[in-house]
Coordinates of N, CA and C in Angstrom, one line a residue:
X1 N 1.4 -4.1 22.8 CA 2.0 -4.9 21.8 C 3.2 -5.6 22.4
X2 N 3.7 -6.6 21.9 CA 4.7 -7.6 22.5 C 6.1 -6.9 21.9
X3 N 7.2 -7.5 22.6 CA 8.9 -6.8 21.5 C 8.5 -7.1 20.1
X4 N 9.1 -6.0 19.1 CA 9.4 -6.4 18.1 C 8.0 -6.5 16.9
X5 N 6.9 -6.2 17.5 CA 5.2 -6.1 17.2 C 4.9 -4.8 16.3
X6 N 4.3 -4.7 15.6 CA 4.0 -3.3 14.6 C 2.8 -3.5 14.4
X7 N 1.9 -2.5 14.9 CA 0.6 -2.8 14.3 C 0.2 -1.1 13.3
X8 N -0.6 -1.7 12.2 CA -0.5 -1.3 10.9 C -2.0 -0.7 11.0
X9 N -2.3 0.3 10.7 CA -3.4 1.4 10.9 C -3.9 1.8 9.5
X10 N -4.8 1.4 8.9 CA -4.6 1.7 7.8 C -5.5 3.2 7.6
X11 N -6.0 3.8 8.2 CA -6.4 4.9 8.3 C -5.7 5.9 8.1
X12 N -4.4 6.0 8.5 CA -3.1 6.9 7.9 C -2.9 6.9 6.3
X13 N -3.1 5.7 5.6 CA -3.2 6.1 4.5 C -4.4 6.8 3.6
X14 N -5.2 7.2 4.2 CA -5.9 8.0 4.2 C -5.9 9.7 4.2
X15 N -5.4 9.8 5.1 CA -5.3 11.0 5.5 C -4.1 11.9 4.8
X16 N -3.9 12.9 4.5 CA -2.8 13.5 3.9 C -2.3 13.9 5.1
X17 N -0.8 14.1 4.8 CA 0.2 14.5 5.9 C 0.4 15.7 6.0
X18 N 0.2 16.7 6.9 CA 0.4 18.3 6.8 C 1.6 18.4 5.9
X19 N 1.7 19.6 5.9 CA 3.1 20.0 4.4 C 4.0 20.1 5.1
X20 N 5.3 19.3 4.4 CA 6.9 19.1 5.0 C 6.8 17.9 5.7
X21 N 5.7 17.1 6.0 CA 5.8 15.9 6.9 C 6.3 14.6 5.8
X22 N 6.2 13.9 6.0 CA 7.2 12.2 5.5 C 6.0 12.3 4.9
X23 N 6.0 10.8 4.4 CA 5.2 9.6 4.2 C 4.4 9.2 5.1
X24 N 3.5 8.6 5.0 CA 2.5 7.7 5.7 C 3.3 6.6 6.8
X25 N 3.8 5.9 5.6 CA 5.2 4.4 6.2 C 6.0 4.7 6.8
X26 N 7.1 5.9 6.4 CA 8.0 6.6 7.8 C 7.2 7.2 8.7
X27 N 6.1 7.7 8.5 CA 6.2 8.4 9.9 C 5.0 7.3 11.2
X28 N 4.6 6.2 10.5 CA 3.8 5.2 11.5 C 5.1 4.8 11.9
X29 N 6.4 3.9 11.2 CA 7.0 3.3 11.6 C 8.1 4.3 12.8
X30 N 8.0 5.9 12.6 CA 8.7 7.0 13.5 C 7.9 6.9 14.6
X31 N 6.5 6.5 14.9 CA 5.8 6.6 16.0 C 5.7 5.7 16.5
X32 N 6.7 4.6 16.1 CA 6.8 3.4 17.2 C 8.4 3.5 17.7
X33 N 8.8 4.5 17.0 CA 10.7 4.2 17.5 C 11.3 3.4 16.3
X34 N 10.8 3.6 15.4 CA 11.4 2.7 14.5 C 11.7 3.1 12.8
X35 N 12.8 2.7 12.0 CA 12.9 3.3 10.8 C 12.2 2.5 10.0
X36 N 11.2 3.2 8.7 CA 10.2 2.8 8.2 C 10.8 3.4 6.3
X37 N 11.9 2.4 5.6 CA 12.0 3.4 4.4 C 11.6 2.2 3.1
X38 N 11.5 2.6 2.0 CA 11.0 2.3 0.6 C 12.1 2.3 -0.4
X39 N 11.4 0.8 -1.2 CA 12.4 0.9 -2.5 C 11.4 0.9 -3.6
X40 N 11.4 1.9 -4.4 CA 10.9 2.0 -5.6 C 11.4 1.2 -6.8
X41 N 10.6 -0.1 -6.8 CA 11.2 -0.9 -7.4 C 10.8 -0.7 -9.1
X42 N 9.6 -0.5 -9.5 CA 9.1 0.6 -11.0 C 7.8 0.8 -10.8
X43 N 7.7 1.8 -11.7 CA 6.6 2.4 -12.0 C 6.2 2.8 -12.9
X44 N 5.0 3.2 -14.0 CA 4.7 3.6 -14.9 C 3.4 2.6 -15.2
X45 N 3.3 3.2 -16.5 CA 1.7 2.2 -17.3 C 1.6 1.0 -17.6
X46 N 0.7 0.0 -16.5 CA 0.5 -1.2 -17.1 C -0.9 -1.7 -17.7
X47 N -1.3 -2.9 -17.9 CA -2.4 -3.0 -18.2 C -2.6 -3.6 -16.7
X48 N -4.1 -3.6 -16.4 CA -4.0 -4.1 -14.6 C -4.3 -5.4 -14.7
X49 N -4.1 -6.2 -13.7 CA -4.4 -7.5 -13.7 C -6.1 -7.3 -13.0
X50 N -6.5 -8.7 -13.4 CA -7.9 -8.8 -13.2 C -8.3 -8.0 -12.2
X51 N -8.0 -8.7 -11.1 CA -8.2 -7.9 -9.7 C -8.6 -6.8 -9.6
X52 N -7.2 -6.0 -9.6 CA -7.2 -4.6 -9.6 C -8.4 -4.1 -10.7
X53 N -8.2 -4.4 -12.2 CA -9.3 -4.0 -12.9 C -10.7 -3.9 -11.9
X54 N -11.1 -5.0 -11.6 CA -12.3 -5.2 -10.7 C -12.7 -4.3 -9.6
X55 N -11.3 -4.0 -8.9 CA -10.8 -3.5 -8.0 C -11.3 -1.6 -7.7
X56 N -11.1 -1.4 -9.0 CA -11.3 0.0 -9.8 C -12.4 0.0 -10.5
X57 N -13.1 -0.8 -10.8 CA -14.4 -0.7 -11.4 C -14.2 -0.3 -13.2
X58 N -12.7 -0.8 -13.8 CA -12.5 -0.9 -15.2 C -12.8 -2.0 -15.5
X59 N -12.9 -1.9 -16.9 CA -12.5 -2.9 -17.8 C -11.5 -3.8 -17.3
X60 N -11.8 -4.6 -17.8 CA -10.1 -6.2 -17.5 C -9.3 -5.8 -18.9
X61 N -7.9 -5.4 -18.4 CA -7.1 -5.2 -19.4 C -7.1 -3.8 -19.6
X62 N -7.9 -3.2 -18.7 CA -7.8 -1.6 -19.1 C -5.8 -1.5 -18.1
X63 N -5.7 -0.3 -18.8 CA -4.1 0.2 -18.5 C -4.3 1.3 -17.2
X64 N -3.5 0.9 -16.3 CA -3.4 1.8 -14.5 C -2.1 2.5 -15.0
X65 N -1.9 3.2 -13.6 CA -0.3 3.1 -13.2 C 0.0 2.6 -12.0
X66 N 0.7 1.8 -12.3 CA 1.4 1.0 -11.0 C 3.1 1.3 -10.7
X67 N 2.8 1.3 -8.9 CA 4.1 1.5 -8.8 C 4.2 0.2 -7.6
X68 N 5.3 0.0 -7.8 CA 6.0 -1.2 -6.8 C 6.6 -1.1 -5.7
X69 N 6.7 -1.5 -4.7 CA 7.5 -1.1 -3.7 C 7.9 -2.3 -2.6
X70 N 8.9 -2.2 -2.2 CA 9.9 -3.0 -1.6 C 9.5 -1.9 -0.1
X71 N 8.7 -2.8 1.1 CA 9.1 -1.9 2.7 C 9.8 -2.4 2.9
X72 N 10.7 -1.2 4.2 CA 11.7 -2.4 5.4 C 11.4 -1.1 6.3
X73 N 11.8 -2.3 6.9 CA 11.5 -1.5 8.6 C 12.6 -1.6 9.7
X74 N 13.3 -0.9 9.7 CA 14.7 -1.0 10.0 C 15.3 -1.9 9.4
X75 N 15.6 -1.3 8.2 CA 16.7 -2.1 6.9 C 16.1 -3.8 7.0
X76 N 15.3 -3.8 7.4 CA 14.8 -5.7 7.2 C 13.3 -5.3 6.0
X77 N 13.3 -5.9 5.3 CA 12.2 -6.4 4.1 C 11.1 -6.9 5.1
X78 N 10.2 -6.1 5.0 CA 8.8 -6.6 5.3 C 7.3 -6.4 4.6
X79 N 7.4 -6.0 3.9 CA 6.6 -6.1 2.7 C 6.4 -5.6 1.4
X80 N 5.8 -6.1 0.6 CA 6.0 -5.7 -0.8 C 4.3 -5.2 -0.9
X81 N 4.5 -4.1 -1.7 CA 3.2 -3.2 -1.7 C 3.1 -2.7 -3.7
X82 N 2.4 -3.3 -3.8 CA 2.0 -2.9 -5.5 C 0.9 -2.0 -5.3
X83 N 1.0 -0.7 -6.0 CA -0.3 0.4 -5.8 C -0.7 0.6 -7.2
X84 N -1.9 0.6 -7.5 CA -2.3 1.2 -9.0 C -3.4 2.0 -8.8
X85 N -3.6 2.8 -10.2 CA -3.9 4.5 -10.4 C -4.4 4.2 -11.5
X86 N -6.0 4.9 -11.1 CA -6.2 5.2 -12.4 C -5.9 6.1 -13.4
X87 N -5.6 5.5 -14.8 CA -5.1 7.0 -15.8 C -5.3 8.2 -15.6
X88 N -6.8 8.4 -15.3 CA -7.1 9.7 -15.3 C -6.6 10.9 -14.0
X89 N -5.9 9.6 -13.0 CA -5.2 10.4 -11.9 C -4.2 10.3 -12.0
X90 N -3.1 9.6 -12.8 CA -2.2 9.8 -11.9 C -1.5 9.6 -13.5
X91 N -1.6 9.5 -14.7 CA -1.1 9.5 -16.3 C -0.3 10.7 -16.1
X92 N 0.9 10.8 -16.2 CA 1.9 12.2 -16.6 C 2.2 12.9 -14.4
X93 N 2.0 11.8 -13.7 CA 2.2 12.4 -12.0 C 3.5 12.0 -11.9
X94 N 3.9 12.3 -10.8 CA 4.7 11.7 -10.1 C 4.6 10.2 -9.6
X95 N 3.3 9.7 -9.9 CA 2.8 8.5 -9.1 C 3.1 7.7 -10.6
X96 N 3.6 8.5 -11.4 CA 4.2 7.3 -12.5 C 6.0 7.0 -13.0
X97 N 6.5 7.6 -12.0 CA 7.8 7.5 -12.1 C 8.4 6.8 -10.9
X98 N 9.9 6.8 -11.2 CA 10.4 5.9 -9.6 C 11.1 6.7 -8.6
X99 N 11.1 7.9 -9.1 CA 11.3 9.0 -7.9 C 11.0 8.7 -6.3
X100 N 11.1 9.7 -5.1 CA 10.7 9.4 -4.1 C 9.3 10.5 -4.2
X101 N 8.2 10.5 -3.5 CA 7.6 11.9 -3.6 C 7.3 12.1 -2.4
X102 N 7.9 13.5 -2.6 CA 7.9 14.3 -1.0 C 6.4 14.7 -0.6
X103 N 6.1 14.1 0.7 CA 4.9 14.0 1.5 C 4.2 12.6 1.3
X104 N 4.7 11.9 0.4 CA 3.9 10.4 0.3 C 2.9 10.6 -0.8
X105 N 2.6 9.6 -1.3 CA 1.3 9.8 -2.3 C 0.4 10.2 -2.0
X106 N -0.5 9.7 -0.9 CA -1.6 10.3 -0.1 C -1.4 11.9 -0.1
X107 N -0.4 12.3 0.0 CA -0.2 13.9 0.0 C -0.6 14.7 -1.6
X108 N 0.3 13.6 -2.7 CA 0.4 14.3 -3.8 C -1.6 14.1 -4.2
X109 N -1.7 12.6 -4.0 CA -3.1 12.7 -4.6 C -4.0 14.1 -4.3
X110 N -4.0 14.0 -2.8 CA -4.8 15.4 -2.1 C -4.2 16.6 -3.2
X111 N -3.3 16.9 -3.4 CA -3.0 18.0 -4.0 C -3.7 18.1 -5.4
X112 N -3.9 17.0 -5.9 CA -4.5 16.5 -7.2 C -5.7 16.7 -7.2
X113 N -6.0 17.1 -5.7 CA -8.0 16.7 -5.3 C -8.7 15.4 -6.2
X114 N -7.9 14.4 -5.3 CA -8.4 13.2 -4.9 C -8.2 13.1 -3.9
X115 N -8.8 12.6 -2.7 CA -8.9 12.4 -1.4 C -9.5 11.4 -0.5
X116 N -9.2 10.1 -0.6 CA -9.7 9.0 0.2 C -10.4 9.5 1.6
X117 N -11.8 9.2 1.2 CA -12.2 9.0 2.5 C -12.6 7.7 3.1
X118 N -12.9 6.9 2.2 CA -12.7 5.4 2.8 C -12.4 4.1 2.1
X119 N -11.5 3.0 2.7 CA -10.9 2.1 2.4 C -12.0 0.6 2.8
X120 N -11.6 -0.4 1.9 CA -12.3 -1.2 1.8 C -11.0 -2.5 2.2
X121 N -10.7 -3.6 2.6 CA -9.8 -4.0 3.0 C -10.4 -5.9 3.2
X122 N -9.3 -6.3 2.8 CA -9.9 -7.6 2.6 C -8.1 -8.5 3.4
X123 N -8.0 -8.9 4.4 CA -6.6 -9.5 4.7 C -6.8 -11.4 4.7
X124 N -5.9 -12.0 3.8 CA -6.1 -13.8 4.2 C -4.4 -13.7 4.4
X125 N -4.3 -14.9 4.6 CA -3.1 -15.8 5.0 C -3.2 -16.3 3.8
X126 N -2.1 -16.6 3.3 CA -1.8 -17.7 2.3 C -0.1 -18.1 2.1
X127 N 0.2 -19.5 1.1 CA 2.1 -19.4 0.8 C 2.4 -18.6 0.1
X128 N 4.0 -17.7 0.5 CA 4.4 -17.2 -1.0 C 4.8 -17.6 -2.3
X129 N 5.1 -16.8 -2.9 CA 5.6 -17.4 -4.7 C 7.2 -17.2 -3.8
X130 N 8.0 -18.1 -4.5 CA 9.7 -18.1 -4.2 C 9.6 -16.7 -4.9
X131 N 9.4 -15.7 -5.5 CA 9.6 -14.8 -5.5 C 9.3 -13.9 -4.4
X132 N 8.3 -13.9 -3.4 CA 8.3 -13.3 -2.5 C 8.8 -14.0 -1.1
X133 N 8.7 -14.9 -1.1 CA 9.7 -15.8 0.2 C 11.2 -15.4 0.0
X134 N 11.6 -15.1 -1.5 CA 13.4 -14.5 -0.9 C 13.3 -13.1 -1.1
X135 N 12.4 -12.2 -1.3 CA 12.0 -11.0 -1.3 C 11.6 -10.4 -0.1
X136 N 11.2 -11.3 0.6 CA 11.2 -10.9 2.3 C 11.6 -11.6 3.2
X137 N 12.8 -12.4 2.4 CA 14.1 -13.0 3.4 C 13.3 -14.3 3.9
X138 N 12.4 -15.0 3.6 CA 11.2 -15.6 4.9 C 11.8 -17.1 4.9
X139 N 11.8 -18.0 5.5 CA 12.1 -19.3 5.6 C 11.0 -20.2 4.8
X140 N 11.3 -21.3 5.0 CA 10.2 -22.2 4.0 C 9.4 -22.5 4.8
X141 N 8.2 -23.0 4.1 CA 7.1 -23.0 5.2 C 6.8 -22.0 6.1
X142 N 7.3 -20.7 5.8 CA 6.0 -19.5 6.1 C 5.3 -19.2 5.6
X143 N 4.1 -18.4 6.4 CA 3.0 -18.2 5.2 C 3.2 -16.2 5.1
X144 N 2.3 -15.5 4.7 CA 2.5 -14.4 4.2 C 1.2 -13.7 4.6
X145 N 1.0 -13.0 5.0 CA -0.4 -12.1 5.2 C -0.7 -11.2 3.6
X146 N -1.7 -10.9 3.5 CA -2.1 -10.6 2.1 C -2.8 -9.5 2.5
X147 N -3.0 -8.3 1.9 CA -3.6 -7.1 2.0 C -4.2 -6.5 1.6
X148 N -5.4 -6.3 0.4 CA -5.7 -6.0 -0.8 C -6.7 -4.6 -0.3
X149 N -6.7 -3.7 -0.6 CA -6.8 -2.3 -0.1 C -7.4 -1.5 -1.0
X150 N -8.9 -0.7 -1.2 CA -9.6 -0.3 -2.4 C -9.9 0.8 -1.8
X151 N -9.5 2.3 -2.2 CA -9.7 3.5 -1.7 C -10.8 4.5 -2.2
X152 N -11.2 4.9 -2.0 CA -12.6 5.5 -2.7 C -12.7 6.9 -2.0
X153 N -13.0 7.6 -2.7 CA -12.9 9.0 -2.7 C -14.9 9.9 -2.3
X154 N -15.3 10.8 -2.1 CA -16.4 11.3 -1.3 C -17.5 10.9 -2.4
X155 N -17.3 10.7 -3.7 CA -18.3 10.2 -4.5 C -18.6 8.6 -4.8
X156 N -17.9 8.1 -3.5 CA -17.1 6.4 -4.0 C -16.7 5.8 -4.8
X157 N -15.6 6.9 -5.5 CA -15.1 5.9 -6.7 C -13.7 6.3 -6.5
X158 N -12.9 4.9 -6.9 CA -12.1 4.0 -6.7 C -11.1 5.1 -7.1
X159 N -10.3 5.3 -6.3 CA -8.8 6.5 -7.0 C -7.3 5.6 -6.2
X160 N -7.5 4.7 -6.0 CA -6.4 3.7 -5.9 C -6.6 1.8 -5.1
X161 N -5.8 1.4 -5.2 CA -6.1 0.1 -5.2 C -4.6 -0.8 -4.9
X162 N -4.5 -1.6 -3.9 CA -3.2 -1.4 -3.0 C -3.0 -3.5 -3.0
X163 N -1.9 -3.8 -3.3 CA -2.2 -5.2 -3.2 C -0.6 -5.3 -2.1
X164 N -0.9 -5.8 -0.9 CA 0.4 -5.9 0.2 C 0.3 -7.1 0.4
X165 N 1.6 -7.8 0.1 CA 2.0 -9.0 1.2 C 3.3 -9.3 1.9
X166 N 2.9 -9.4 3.3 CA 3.9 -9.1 4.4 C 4.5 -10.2 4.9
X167 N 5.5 -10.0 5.3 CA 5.9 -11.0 6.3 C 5.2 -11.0 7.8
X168 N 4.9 -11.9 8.0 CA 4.5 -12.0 9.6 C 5.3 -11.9 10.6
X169 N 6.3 -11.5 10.6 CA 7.0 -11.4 11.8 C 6.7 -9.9 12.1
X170 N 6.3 -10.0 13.2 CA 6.2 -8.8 14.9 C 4.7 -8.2 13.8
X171 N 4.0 -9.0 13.0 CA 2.7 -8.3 12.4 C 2.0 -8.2 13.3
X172 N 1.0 -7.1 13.2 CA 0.0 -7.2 13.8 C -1.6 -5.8 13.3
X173 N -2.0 -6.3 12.9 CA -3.0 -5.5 12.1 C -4.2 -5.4 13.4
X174 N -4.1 -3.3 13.1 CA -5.1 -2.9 13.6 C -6.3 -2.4 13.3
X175 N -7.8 -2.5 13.3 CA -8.5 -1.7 12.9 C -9.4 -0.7 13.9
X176 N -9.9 0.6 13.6 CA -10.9 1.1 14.0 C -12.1 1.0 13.6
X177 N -13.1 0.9 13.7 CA -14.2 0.7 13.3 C -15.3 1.7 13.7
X178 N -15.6 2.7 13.2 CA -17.1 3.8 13.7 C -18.5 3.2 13.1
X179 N -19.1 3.2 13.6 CA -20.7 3.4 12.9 C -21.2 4.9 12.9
X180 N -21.7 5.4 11.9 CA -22.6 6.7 12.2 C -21.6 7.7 11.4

């Protein structure tokens, strides 16, 4: 990777963190040398936008929980991450307040027995809304990488649903890929 490069694994959010360990986001961005923290911007019950509905296999207009979040990566804004939950997992959690939760969500979910075993991932380029161009500091005329993330659990059904859009600076998105 070049200076100043982060490449984004999305397989960590998968996996639960042994017990006492961070987050998913601090400890990728700890394994590059780098500080990785979160702003809990809200959380609680919405109705989902289309997408996500789709996304989860609800109804349109059925009610999630969503939580919002502001990344930075060494105190610089680099992406905004909206996560939503279905009711039936996460109504009355921790994944509905604006707390921090110790081990990351991936952790609390596992504790919940939900457990992603695999992610579905769709990434485009596109412009931001002026709300996300001064939200991740970006000049005019940048564009934004987009990230839309569907997690499915050993029966395939949908237990979270991740909408990220990043700034491109030092991005770089990795994947693994197995057959079998």
């Amino acid at each position: 990777m070049g200076e100043g490069e982060r490449a984004g694994m999305s397989a960590r959010y998968l996996t639960p963190p042994v017990p006492g360990a961070g987050d998913a986001w601090g400890a990728e961005a700890a394994a590059e040398g780098r500080r990785g923290t979160q702003l809990i911007v809200c959380a609680g019950e919405v109705a989902a936008p289309d997408r996500v509905a789709d996304l989860l296999g609800m109804e349109r207009g059925g009610r999630v929980v969503e939580r919002r979040r502001i990344m930075y990566l060494d105190d610089i804004p680099c992406e905004l991450t909206d996560t939503y939950y279905p009711l039936a997992i996460a109504a009355g959690t921790e994944l509905s307040g604006t707390a921090k939760i110790r081990g990351g969500a991936v952790r609390l979910l596992a504790d919940l027995g939900h457990v992603g075993v695999r992610a579905e991932e769709q990434v485009v380029a596109r412009m931001p809304s002026g709300t996300e161009q001064a939200a991740l500091a970006l000049d005019a005329c940048v564009p934004v990488l987009e990230l839309t993330r569907r997690t499915l659990n050993a029966d395939d059904r949908p237990i979270q649903a991740d909408v990220m859009v990043m700034s491109p600076r030092g991005q770089k998105l990795r994947y693994e890929i197995g057959i079998g």
